[in-house]
Amino acid sequence: MSEPGEDGTPRGEPIRVLIVDDHELIRRSLALALAAEPDIDVVGEASDGQEAVELADRLMPDVALMDVRMPRQDGIEAAKGIKASVPSTRIIMLTVSDEEEDLFEAIKAGATGYLLKDVQINDVPAAVRGVYEGQSLINPAMAAKLISEFANMSRKEAERPPQLPVPRLTEREMEVLRLVAKGMNNREIAKQLFISENTVKNHVRNILDKLQLHSRMEAVVYAVRERMLEIT
C-alpha cells in the first residue's frame, strides 16, 4: 500500500501526471522517465497551453509538468486555466532559467514551483512525488526573490480597502505561515519552532484547509493580499 500524502489520505492509485511542452523530445524524455515508476502514471501530453487546459479538464491530473514558454497559450495563462478548472492539480513549471521574471507570475498563478530543464532526468520522479505530497519546488535564491515580490505586493495591498473577513489562523499556524513565506521547508520550520516535521505538515494542512487553497505558495500570496502577513 502506498504512503499517505500530506493531506493524510492514502495514495492507493498512481500519481496522474500531465506533461506539457512544445518540444516533442522533451515530452518524450519526461514521459519515459516517469513511466518507469510504478507509482506514477503519465495520463496525457500536450504541446501548448490551450491543449493543456483542455486535457487537464478532461483527465483531472494530480500533477502537471508545464513549460513556461509555449505557442498559442503560455504556461502562465495555462496554469491559471488549469487551477480554475481543476484546483487540486499541482503545477510544476519547466524553465531554462530561474532568472525568468515569468516565474513570479507563474507562482502567483498557482504553480507549486519549477524545474530547470537541465535537471537530471532521474530527479524528475522525486520532484513529482514531492509536489504531490505538498512540498514546494523553490530553491533559496528563488525564495528570496519571491519574498521581495511579496513585500512589494504587501505595500500595494496596504492601500486597498479590506475585503471579506479572512479565516482565522491560530498563533502557531501564523508562525508556520511566516516561515513558509521565508522559503523554509518543513524540516527547517520544524527546527526553528522545535517541533516535529509531522507537526509542521499538520499545521500546513490546516492552513490550506482553512484558506481553501492547494499549495503553500498560494497560501503566502493570499495571506499577503489579505494583510495577514507583512513581509519586509
Tab-separated table of C-alpha atoms in Angstrom:
chain	number	residue	atom	x	y	z
A	1	MET	CA	0.000	0.000	0.000
A	2	SER	CA	1.290	3.473	-0.867
A	3	GLU	CA	2.292	6.006	1.771
A	4	PRO	CA	-0.280	8.719	2.566
A	5	GLY	CA	0.113	12.152	1.024
A	6	GLU	CA	0.321	15.384	3.032
A	7	ASP	CA	-3.473	15.620	3.088
A	8	GLY	CA	-3.477	12.406	5.134
A	9	THR	CA	-5.360	10.305	2.572
A	10	PRO	CA	-3.863	7.009	1.386
A	11	ARG	CA	-2.279	7.137	-2.041
A	12	GLY	CA	-3.668	3.870	-3.359
A	13	GLU	CA	-3.642	4.942	-7.002
A	14	PRO	CA	-0.640	6.112	-9.068
A	15	ILE	CA	0.045	9.851	-9.287
A	16	ARG	CA	-1.589	11.065	-12.504
A	17	VAL	CA	0.765	13.335	-14.469
A	18	LEU	CA	0.138	15.597	-17.470
A	19	ILE	CA	3.239	16.648	-19.464
A	20	VAL	CA	3.092	19.958	-21.354
A	21	ASP	CA	5.902	21.149	-23.646
A	22	ASP	CA	6.051	22.252	-27.273
A	23	HIS	CA	9.237	20.236	-27.831
A	24	GLU	CA	8.394	16.599	-28.523
A	25	LEU	CA	11.843	15.363	-27.466
A	26	ILE	CA	11.437	16.899	-24.006
A	27	ARG	CA	7.938	15.468	-23.649
A	28	ARG	CA	9.112	12.005	-24.603
A	29	SER	CA	12.135	12.139	-22.267
A	30	LEU	CA	9.940	13.137	-19.331
A	31	ALA	CA	7.310	10.548	-20.206
A	32	LEU	CA	9.887	7.743	-20.396
A	33	ALA	CA	11.439	8.714	-17.062
A	34	LEU	CA	8.067	8.853	-15.309
A	35	ALA	CA	6.562	5.768	-16.987
A	36	ALA	CA	9.296	3.648	-15.406
A	37	GLU	CA	7.939	4.484	-11.932
A	38	PRO	CA	5.241	2.131	-10.589
A	39	ASP	CA	3.554	4.875	-8.547
A	40	ILE	CA	3.353	7.401	-11.427
A	41	ASP	CA	1.044	7.284	-14.445
A	42	VAL	CA	1.507	9.683	-17.400
A	43	VAL	CA	-2.120	10.266	-18.391
A	44	GLY	CA	-1.553	12.774	-21.196
A	45	GLU	CA	0.764	15.035	-23.174
A	46	ALA	CA	0.096	18.495	-24.618
A	47	SER	CA	2.148	20.696	-26.932
A	48	ASP	CA	0.752	24.098	-25.887
A	49	GLY	CA	-1.095	25.795	-23.060
A	50	GLN	CA	-4.508	25.738	-24.653
A	51	GLU	CA	-4.345	21.994	-25.221
A	52	ALA	CA	-3.067	21.581	-21.648
A	53	VAL	CA	-6.124	23.287	-20.145
A	54	GLU	CA	-8.467	21.166	-22.280
A	55	LEU	CA	-6.677	17.930	-21.332
A	56	ALA	CA	-6.485	18.827	-17.636
A	57	ASP	CA	-10.229	19.461	-17.555
A	58	ARG	CA	-10.842	16.007	-19.038
A	59	LEU	CA	-8.081	13.950	-17.397
A	60	MET	CA	-8.005	15.524	-13.903
A	61	PRO	CA	-4.219	15.097	-13.378
A	62	ASP	CA	-2.681	15.239	-9.912
A	63	VAL	CA	0.447	16.983	-11.255
A	64	ALA	CA	1.141	18.957	-14.428
A	65	LEU	CA	4.716	19.410	-15.677
A	66	MET	CA	4.468	22.502	-17.862
A	67	ASP	CA	6.821	24.607	-19.969
A	68	VAL	CA	6.741	28.347	-19.257
A	69	ARG	CA	7.067	29.479	-22.879
A	70	MET	CA	4.820	27.866	-25.490
A	71	PRO	CA	2.875	28.863	-28.600
A	72	ARG	CA	-0.857	29.705	-28.624
A	73	GLN	CA	-1.006	29.953	-24.816
A	74	ASP	CA	1.968	30.173	-22.469
A	75	GLY	CA	2.443	28.236	-19.263
A	76	ILE	CA	1.299	31.086	-17.007
A	77	GLU	CA	-2.074	31.501	-18.690
A	78	ALA	CA	-2.420	27.723	-18.840
A	79	ALA	CA	-1.657	27.483	-15.102
A	80	LYS	CA	-4.474	29.943	-14.372
A	81	GLY	CA	-6.831	27.949	-16.570
A	82	ILE	CA	-5.928	24.615	-15.003
A	83	LYS	CA	-6.224	25.938	-11.435
A	84	ALA	CA	-9.632	27.389	-12.314
A	85	SER	CA	-10.997	24.111	-13.695
A	86	VAL	CA	-9.020	21.564	-11.617
A	87	PRO	CA	-7.857	23.354	-8.438
A	88	SER	CA	-6.339	20.207	-6.951
A	89	THR	CA	-3.763	19.854	-9.767
A	90	ARG	CA	-0.222	20.734	-8.602
A	91	ILE	CA	1.711	22.560	-11.322
A	92	ILE	CA	5.480	22.389	-11.847
A	93	MET	CA	6.824	24.916	-14.343
A	94	LEU	CA	9.638	23.792	-16.654
A	95	THR	CA	12.117	26.549	-17.450
A	96	VAL	CA	15.586	27.040	-18.901
A	97	SER	CA	16.500	29.609	-16.235
A	98	ASP	CA	15.381	30.502	-12.707
A	99	GLU	CA	16.022	34.134	-13.616
A	100	GLU	CA	12.892	34.379	-15.739
A	101	GLU	CA	10.561	37.090	-14.439
A	102	ASP	CA	7.667	34.953	-15.663
A	103	LEU	CA	8.263	32.595	-12.770
A	104	PHE	CA	6.937	35.192	-10.299
A	105	GLU	CA	3.717	35.333	-12.276
A	106	ALA	CA	3.639	31.548	-12.542
A	107	ILE	CA	3.795	31.123	-8.764
A	108	LYS	CA	1.070	33.723	-8.326
A	109	ALA	CA	-0.989	31.894	-10.963
A	110	GLY	CA	-0.930	28.784	-8.788
A	111	ALA	CA	2.268	26.926	-9.743
A	112	THR	CA	3.867	24.967	-6.890
A	113	GLY	CA	7.414	25.508	-8.101
A	114	TYR	CA	9.739	24.962	-11.016
A	115	LEU	CA	12.265	22.578	-12.509
A	116	LEU	CA	15.171	23.703	-14.634
A	117	LYS	CA	15.273	21.892	-17.964
A	118	ASP	CA	18.863	20.810	-17.329
A	119	VAL	CA	17.753	18.840	-14.249
A	120	GLN	CA	18.901	15.234	-14.123
A	121	ILE	CA	16.067	13.215	-15.640
A	122	ASN	CA	16.304	10.732	-12.756
A	123	ASP	CA	15.375	13.559	-10.350
A	124	VAL	CA	12.024	14.274	-12.018
A	125	PRO	CA	10.006	11.443	-10.373
A	126	ALA	CA	11.082	12.628	-6.901
A	127	ALA	CA	10.018	16.179	-7.803
A	128	VAL	CA	6.596	14.927	-8.905
A	129	ARG	CA	6.156	12.971	-5.671
A	130	GLY	CA	7.284	15.965	-3.625
A	131	VAL	CA	4.769	18.440	-5.047
A	132	TYR	CA	2.019	15.812	-4.904
A	133	GLU	CA	2.705	15.493	-1.180
A	134	GLY	CA	2.545	19.258	-0.667
A	135	GLN	CA	6.155	20.392	-0.986
A	136	SER	CA	7.215	23.461	-2.973
A	137	LEU	CA	9.960	23.207	-5.598
A	138	ILE	CA	11.601	26.555	-4.981
A	139	ASN	CA	15.274	26.968	-4.163
A	140	PRO	CA	16.562	29.546	-1.635
A	141	ALA	CA	17.586	32.049	-4.318
A	142	MET	CA	14.142	31.973	-5.877
A	143	ALA	CA	12.520	32.149	-2.438
A	144	ALA	CA	14.456	35.350	-1.720
A	145	LYS	CA	13.180	36.872	-4.981
A	146	LEU	CA	9.630	35.853	-4.140
A	147	ILE	CA	9.906	37.408	-0.672
A	148	SER	CA	10.907	40.681	-2.317
A	149	GLU	CA	7.965	40.371	-4.694
A	150	PHE	CA	5.605	39.624	-1.809
A	151	ALA	CA	6.915	42.683	0.037
A	152	ASN	CA	6.064	44.868	-2.959
A	153	MET	CA	2.638	43.264	-3.121
A	154	SER	CA	2.127	43.872	0.584
A	155	ARG	CA	2.869	47.575	0.227
A	156	LYS	CA	0.460	47.880	-2.693
A	157	GLU	CA	-2.281	45.937	-0.940
A	158	ALA	CA	-1.979	48.176	2.143
A	159	GLU	CA	-3.704	50.876	0.089
A	160	ARG	CA	-6.622	48.594	-0.844
A	161	PRO	CA	-9.842	48.648	1.232
A	162	PRO	CA	-10.387	45.467	3.295
A	163	GLN	CA	-12.454	42.746	1.618
A	164	LEU	CA	-14.467	39.943	3.207
A	165	PRO	CA	-13.343	38.678	6.646
A	166	VAL	CA	-10.492	36.183	6.251
A	167	PRO	CA	-10.404	32.801	8.042
A	168	ARG	CA	-8.717	32.971	11.431
A	169	LEU	CA	-5.467	31.049	11.863
A	170	THR	CA	-4.027	30.103	15.241
A	171	GLU	CA	-0.897	31.819	16.508
A	172	ARG	CA	1.157	28.695	15.737
A	173	GLU	CA	-0.305	28.445	12.219
A	174	MET	CA	0.668	32.061	11.604
A	175	GLU	CA	4.210	31.299	12.813
A	176	VAL	CA	4.405	28.425	10.330
A	177	LEU	CA	2.994	30.564	7.503
A	178	ARG	CA	5.567	33.316	8.157
A	179	LEU	CA	8.380	30.758	7.885
A	180	VAL	CA	6.861	29.283	4.713
A	181	ALA	CA	6.887	32.823	3.305
A	182	LYS	CA	10.622	32.976	4.024
A	183	GLY	CA	11.163	29.955	1.786
A	184	MET	CA	11.758	27.429	4.572
A	185	ASN	CA	10.921	23.755	4.018
A	186	ASN	CA	9.213	21.540	6.610
A	187	ARG	CA	12.485	20.359	8.135
A	188	GLU	CA	13.783	23.922	8.570
A	189	ILE	CA	10.473	25.068	10.061
A	190	ALA	CA	10.470	22.132	12.483
A	191	LYS	CA	13.985	23.008	13.645
A	192	GLN	CA	13.123	26.705	14.009
A	193	LEU	CA	9.992	26.035	16.086
A	194	PHE	CA	11.338	22.985	17.997
A	195	ILE	CA	8.540	20.738	16.737
A	196	SER	CA	8.447	17.605	14.567
A	197	GLU	CA	8.180	17.611	10.778
A	198	ASN	CA	4.856	15.777	11.048
A	199	THR	CA	3.534	18.564	13.262
A	200	VAL	CA	4.630	21.113	10.649
A	201	LYS	CA	2.837	19.100	7.948
A	202	ASN	CA	-0.312	19.081	10.074
A	203	HIS	CA	-0.146	22.846	10.531
A	204	VAL	CA	0.367	23.384	6.778
A	205	ARG	CA	-2.569	21.096	6.004
A	206	ASN	CA	-4.775	23.019	8.483
A	207	ILE	CA	-3.718	26.343	6.966
A	208	LEU	CA	-4.596	25.174	3.446
A	209	ASP	CA	-7.904	23.716	4.647
A	210	LYS	CA	-8.915	26.933	6.417
A	211	LEU	CA	-7.931	29.133	3.468
A	212	GLN	CA	-9.391	26.630	0.960
A	213	LEU	CA	-6.163	26.640	-1.050
A	214	HIS	CA	-3.988	23.907	-2.532
A	215	SER	CA	-0.350	24.972	-2.186
A	216	ARG	CA	1.981	26.702	0.225
A	217	MET	CA	2.761	29.474	-2.241
A	218	GLU	CA	-0.927	30.161	-2.836
A	219	ALA	CA	-1.318	30.494	0.936
A	220	VAL	CA	1.514	33.033	1.127
A	221	VAL	CA	0.129	35.086	-1.778
A	222	TYR	CA	-3.334	35.024	-0.192
A	223	ALA	CA	-2.013	35.978	3.247
A	224	VAL	CA	-0.087	38.943	1.833
A	225	ARG	CA	-3.055	40.064	-0.256
A	226	GLU	CA	-5.392	39.906	2.749
A	227	ARG	CA	-2.834	41.582	5.049
A	228	MET	CA	-2.472	38.551	7.282
A	229	LEU	CA	1.295	38.782	6.709
A	230	GLU	CA	3.592	41.749	6.476
A	231	ILE	CA	6.780	40.958	4.571
A	232	THR	CA	9.590	43.463	4.596
